[in-house]
Amino acid sequence: KHGNDFVLEGLNRIVALLNKYNVRATFFVTGDVLEKYPREIKKLSLSGHEIASHSYEHKMLNKISNQEIKDNIAKSRKTIKRVTGRYPRGFRAPSWSITKDLFWVYDLLDKWGFSYSASLFPIYIGAYGSFSFPTEIFRPREGKKIIEIPTRPWEIFGVRIPFSGGVYFRIWPKAVISFFIKSLNKKNKKVMIYIHPWELCENIPRVKMSFVGKVISYWNLKSTKSKLEFVLRNFEFDSVRNIIKS
């Protein structure tokens, strides 16, 4: 519509940085991206990157029916197998949308061979997240093998501060991000950085939305690429799959 493919443009920039620093990453991919870019996704897989599920459609799980949840995950799983030749081991719910009422989803993921989920945001933001969620890796269902890897915040005096991706990554200066990561690493706590391809495209068209929506979508987009390169240059990263194996 606007003559630019911002998913592919952003993806190419991410991959270029990963290659520059010889880092393997996990890509949580939705079905529409898999269908539109099968060659690119397969190439990522063949290059040693992990292709994980982000559901088939990017719909919040707490906004759709239980059957739609099952259908979306099942279709995503099969599409990843068709494109890459292997079933996914990882899952991330769209917009951190696993709630306490949806913990049955972990039973489904475990049944279908998923090793882990990275779907919980342990801070209440409004549209998603909850302070009741743990910040450490845990087993969400007794007797099941699947683990949950919550997005890790930095904490001080019981206050949880997000910083590792999305608008939170774009808001904080490099020095603060570095301090957060170093202080957590000193406690032997790993940090998962997450980036959307479009966040590396500061020229994406602006859509009319609320002030909060504009901040989340557009704030400081020009900083994303340099911050991603900064953390890749100064810290060690790997795919979730590889870290779990080790």
Coordinates of C-alpha atoms in Angstrom, one line a residue:
K1 CA 0.0 0.0 0.0
H2 CA 2.8 2.4 0.8
G3 CA 5.4 0.8 -1.5
N4 CA 7.6 -0.5 1.3
D5 CA 7.8 -3.9 2.9
F6 CA 8.7 -3.0 6.4
V7 CA 8.7 -6.6 7.7
L8 CA 11.3 -7.6 5.2
E9 CA 13.2 -4.4 5.5
G10 CA 13.4 -4.7 9.3
L11 CA 14.1 -8.4 9.2
N12 CA 17.1 -7.9 6.8
R13 CA 18.5 -5.3 9.2
I14 CA 18.2 -7.6 12.2
V15 CA 19.8 -10.5 10.3
A16 CA 22.7 -8.3 9.1
L17 CA 23.4 -7.4 12.8
L18 CA 23.1 -11.0 14.0
N19 CA 25.5 -12.1 11.2
K20 CA 27.9 -9.2 12.1
Y21 CA 28.2 -10.4 15.7
N22 CA 27.8 -14.2 14.9
V23 CA 24.7 -14.5 17.1
R24 CA 21.9 -17.0 16.7
A25 CA 18.4 -15.8 17.7
T26 CA 14.9 -17.0 18.2
F27 CA 12.3 -15.7 15.8
F28 CA 8.7 -15.9 17.1
V29 CA 6.8 -15.9 13.8
T30 CA 3.1 -15.5 13.1
G31 CA 1.3 -17.5 10.4
D32 CA 0.8 -14.6 8.0
V33 CA 4.6 -13.9 8.0
L34 CA 5.3 -17.6 7.4
E35 CA 2.9 -17.7 4.5
K36 CA 4.3 -14.5 2.9
Y37 CA 8.0 -15.1 3.5
P38 CA 8.5 -18.9 3.4
R39 CA 11.9 -18.7 1.7
E40 CA 13.2 -16.1 4.1
I41 CA 12.0 -18.0 7.2
K42 CA 13.5 -21.3 5.9
K43 CA 16.8 -19.5 5.2
L44 CA 16.8 -18.3 8.9
S45 CA 16.2 -21.8 10.0
L46 CA 19.0 -23.2 7.8
S47 CA 21.3 -20.5 9.2
G48 CA 20.9 -21.9 12.7
H49 CA 18.3 -19.5 14.0
E50 CA 15.3 -20.9 15.9
I51 CA 11.8 -20.5 14.4
A52 CA 9.2 -20.5 17.1
S53 CA 5.4 -20.0 17.2
H54 CA 3.7 -16.6 17.7
S55 CA 0.4 -18.2 17.0
Y56 CA -1.1 -18.2 13.5
E57 CA -2.9 -14.9 13.7
H58 CA -1.7 -12.1 15.9
K59 CA -4.8 -12.1 18.1
M60 CA -4.7 -11.8 21.9
L61 CA -5.6 -15.2 23.3
N62 CA -7.8 -13.7 26.0
K63 CA -9.9 -12.1 23.3
I64 CA -10.8 -15.2 21.3
S65 CA -12.5 -18.5 22.0
N66 CA -10.8 -21.6 23.4
Q67 CA -11.4 -23.3 20.0
E68 CA -9.8 -20.4 18.1
I69 CA -6.8 -20.6 20.4
K70 CA -6.4 -24.3 19.7
D71 CA -6.8 -23.8 16.0
N72 CA -4.4 -21.0 15.8
I73 CA -1.6 -22.8 17.7
A74 CA -2.2 -26.0 15.7
K75 CA -2.1 -24.2 12.4
S76 CA 1.0 -22.3 13.4
R77 CA 2.8 -25.5 14.4
K78 CA 1.9 -27.2 11.1
T79 CA 2.9 -24.2 9.0
I80 CA 6.3 -24.0 10.8
K81 CA 6.9 -27.7 10.1
R82 CA 6.0 -27.2 6.5
V83 CA 8.3 -24.3 6.0
T84 CA 11.3 -25.3 8.1
G85 CA 11.0 -29.1 8.2
R86 CA 10.7 -29.2 12.0
Y87 CA 8.1 -28.5 14.6
P88 CA 8.6 -25.5 16.9
R89 CA 9.8 -25.9 20.4
G90 CA 9.0 -22.4 21.6
F91 CA 5.8 -20.3 21.8
R92 CA 5.0 -16.7 22.5
A93 CA 1.4 -15.6 22.9
P94 CA 0.5 -12.4 20.9
S95 CA 0.8 -9.4 23.2
W96 CA 1.6 -11.4 26.3
S97 CA -2.0 -12.6 26.3
I98 CA -1.8 -15.7 28.5
T99 CA -3.8 -14.9 31.6
K100 CA -4.2 -17.0 34.7
D101 CA -7.5 -18.3 33.3
L102 CA -5.6 -19.5 30.2
F103 CA -3.0 -21.6 31.9
W104 CA -4.7 -24.6 30.3
V105 CA -2.9 -23.5 27.1
Y106 CA 0.3 -24.9 28.7
D107 CA -1.2 -28.3 28.7
L108 CA -1.9 -28.0 25.0
L109 CA 1.6 -26.8 24.3
D110 CA 3.1 -29.6 26.3
K111 CA 1.0 -32.2 24.5
W112 CA 2.1 -30.8 21.2
G113 CA 5.8 -31.0 21.9
F114 CA 6.6 -27.4 22.9
S115 CA 9.5 -27.2 25.4
Y116 CA 8.9 -23.6 26.5
S117 CA 6.7 -20.6 26.4
A118 CA 7.8 -17.0 26.7
S119 CA 4.4 -15.5 27.1
L120 CA 4.1 -13.8 30.5
F121 CA 4.8 -10.1 31.3
P122 CA 5.2 -9.9 35.0
I123 CA 4.1 -6.3 35.2
Y124 CA 0.5 -5.0 34.9
I125 CA 0.4 -2.6 32.0
G126 CA -3.3 -2.4 31.5
A127 CA -3.8 -4.3 28.2
Y128 CA -1.6 -7.1 29.4
G129 CA 0.6 -8.4 32.2
S130 CA 0.2 -9.1 35.9
F131 CA 2.3 -8.5 39.0
S132 CA 1.3 -11.9 40.2
F133 CA 3.4 -13.6 37.5
P134 CA 6.9 -14.8 38.5
T135 CA 10.0 -13.1 37.0
E136 CA 12.0 -16.4 37.1
I137 CA 11.7 -19.4 34.8
F138 CA 9.1 -21.8 36.2
R139 CA 6.9 -24.8 35.4
P140 CA 3.4 -23.5 35.0
R141 CA 1.7 -26.9 35.2
E142 CA 2.5 -29.5 37.7
G143 CA 3.6 -32.8 36.1
K144 CA 4.3 -31.2 32.7
K145 CA 7.8 -30.7 31.2
I146 CA 7.0 -27.3 29.6
I147 CA 8.6 -24.2 31.2
E148 CA 7.6 -20.6 31.1
I149 CA 10.3 -17.9 30.6
P150 CA 8.7 -14.6 31.6
T151 CA 10.1 -11.3 30.3
R152 CA 12.6 -10.3 32.9
P153 CA 12.3 -6.8 34.4
W154 CA 14.9 -5.0 36.5
E155 CA 13.7 -4.8 40.1
I156 CA 14.5 -2.3 42.9
F157 CA 12.7 -2.2 46.3
G158 CA 9.9 -4.4 44.9
V159 CA 9.3 -2.2 41.8
R160 CA 9.5 -4.0 38.5
I161 CA 10.9 -1.9 35.6
P162 CA 10.5 -3.2 32.0
F163 CA 13.4 -2.5 29.6
S164 CA 14.2 -5.4 27.4
G165 CA 12.1 -4.9 24.3
G166 CA 9.5 -2.9 22.5
V167 CA 8.9 0.7 23.6
Y168 CA 10.7 0.0 26.9
F169 CA 13.9 -0.8 25.0
R170 CA 13.5 2.4 22.9
I171 CA 12.8 4.7 25.9
W172 CA 15.8 3.8 28.0
P173 CA 19.3 5.1 27.1
K174 CA 22.0 2.6 26.2
A175 CA 23.9 3.2 29.5
V176 CA 20.7 2.4 31.5
I177 CA 20.0 -0.8 29.5
S178 CA 23.6 -1.8 29.9
F179 CA 23.4 -1.3 33.7
F180 CA 20.2 -3.3 33.9
I181 CA 21.7 -6.2 32.0
K182 CA 25.0 -6.2 33.8
S183 CA 23.3 -6.1 37.3
L184 CA 21.1 -9.0 36.4
N185 CA 23.9 -11.0 34.8
K186 CA 25.9 -10.6 38.0
K187 CA 23.1 -12.4 39.8
N188 CA 23.3 -15.1 37.1
K189 CA 20.0 -14.0 35.6
K190 CA 19.7 -14.0 31.8
V191 CA 17.9 -11.3 29.8
M192 CA 15.9 -11.9 26.7
I193 CA 15.9 -8.9 24.3
Y194 CA 13.0 -8.8 21.9
I195 CA 12.7 -6.6 18.8
H196 CA 10.0 -6.4 16.1
P197 CA 11.3 -6.0 12.5
W198 CA 9.3 -2.8 11.9
E199 CA 11.0 -1.2 14.9
L200 CA 14.1 -0.9 12.8
C201 CA 12.2 1.1 10.2
E202 CA 11.8 4.7 11.4
N203 CA 10.1 5.7 8.2
I204 CA 7.0 3.5 8.7
P205 CA 3.8 5.4 7.9
R206 CA 2.1 7.0 10.9
V207 CA -1.5 5.9 11.6
K208 CA -4.0 7.9 13.6
M209 CA -4.3 6.5 17.1
S210 CA -4.3 7.5 20.8
F211 CA -1.3 9.3 22.3
V212 CA -0.4 6.1 24.2
G213 CA -0.7 4.1 21.0
K214 CA 1.6 6.5 19.2
V215 CA 4.2 6.3 22.0
I216 CA 4.1 2.5 21.9
S217 CA 4.4 2.3 18.2
Y218 CA 6.6 5.2 17.2
W219 CA 8.6 6.6 20.2
N220 CA 12.3 6.8 19.4
L221 CA 12.2 4.3 16.5
K222 CA 15.4 5.9 15.3
S223 CA 17.3 4.4 18.3
T224 CA 16.3 0.8 17.8
K225 CA 19.1 -0.3 15.4
S226 CA 21.9 1.4 17.3
K227 CA 20.7 0.0 20.6
L228 CA 20.3 -3.5 19.2
E229 CA 23.9 -3.3 17.9
F230 CA 25.1 -2.0 21.2
V231 CA 23.8 -5.0 23.2
L232 CA 24.9 -7.5 20.6
R233 CA 28.4 -6.0 20.7
N234 CA 28.6 -5.8 24.5
F235 CA 26.8 -9.0 25.7
E236 CA 26.6 -12.6 24.7
F237 CA 23.3 -13.9 23.2
D238 CA 22.0 -17.1 21.7
S239 CA 18.6 -18.6 20.7
V240 CA 16.3 -19.8 23.5
R241 CA 16.6 -23.4 22.1
N242 CA 20.4 -23.4 22.4
I243 CA 20.4 -21.9 25.9
I244 CA 17.9 -24.4 27.1
K245 CA 20.0 -27.2 25.7
S246 CA 23.1 -25.9 27.5

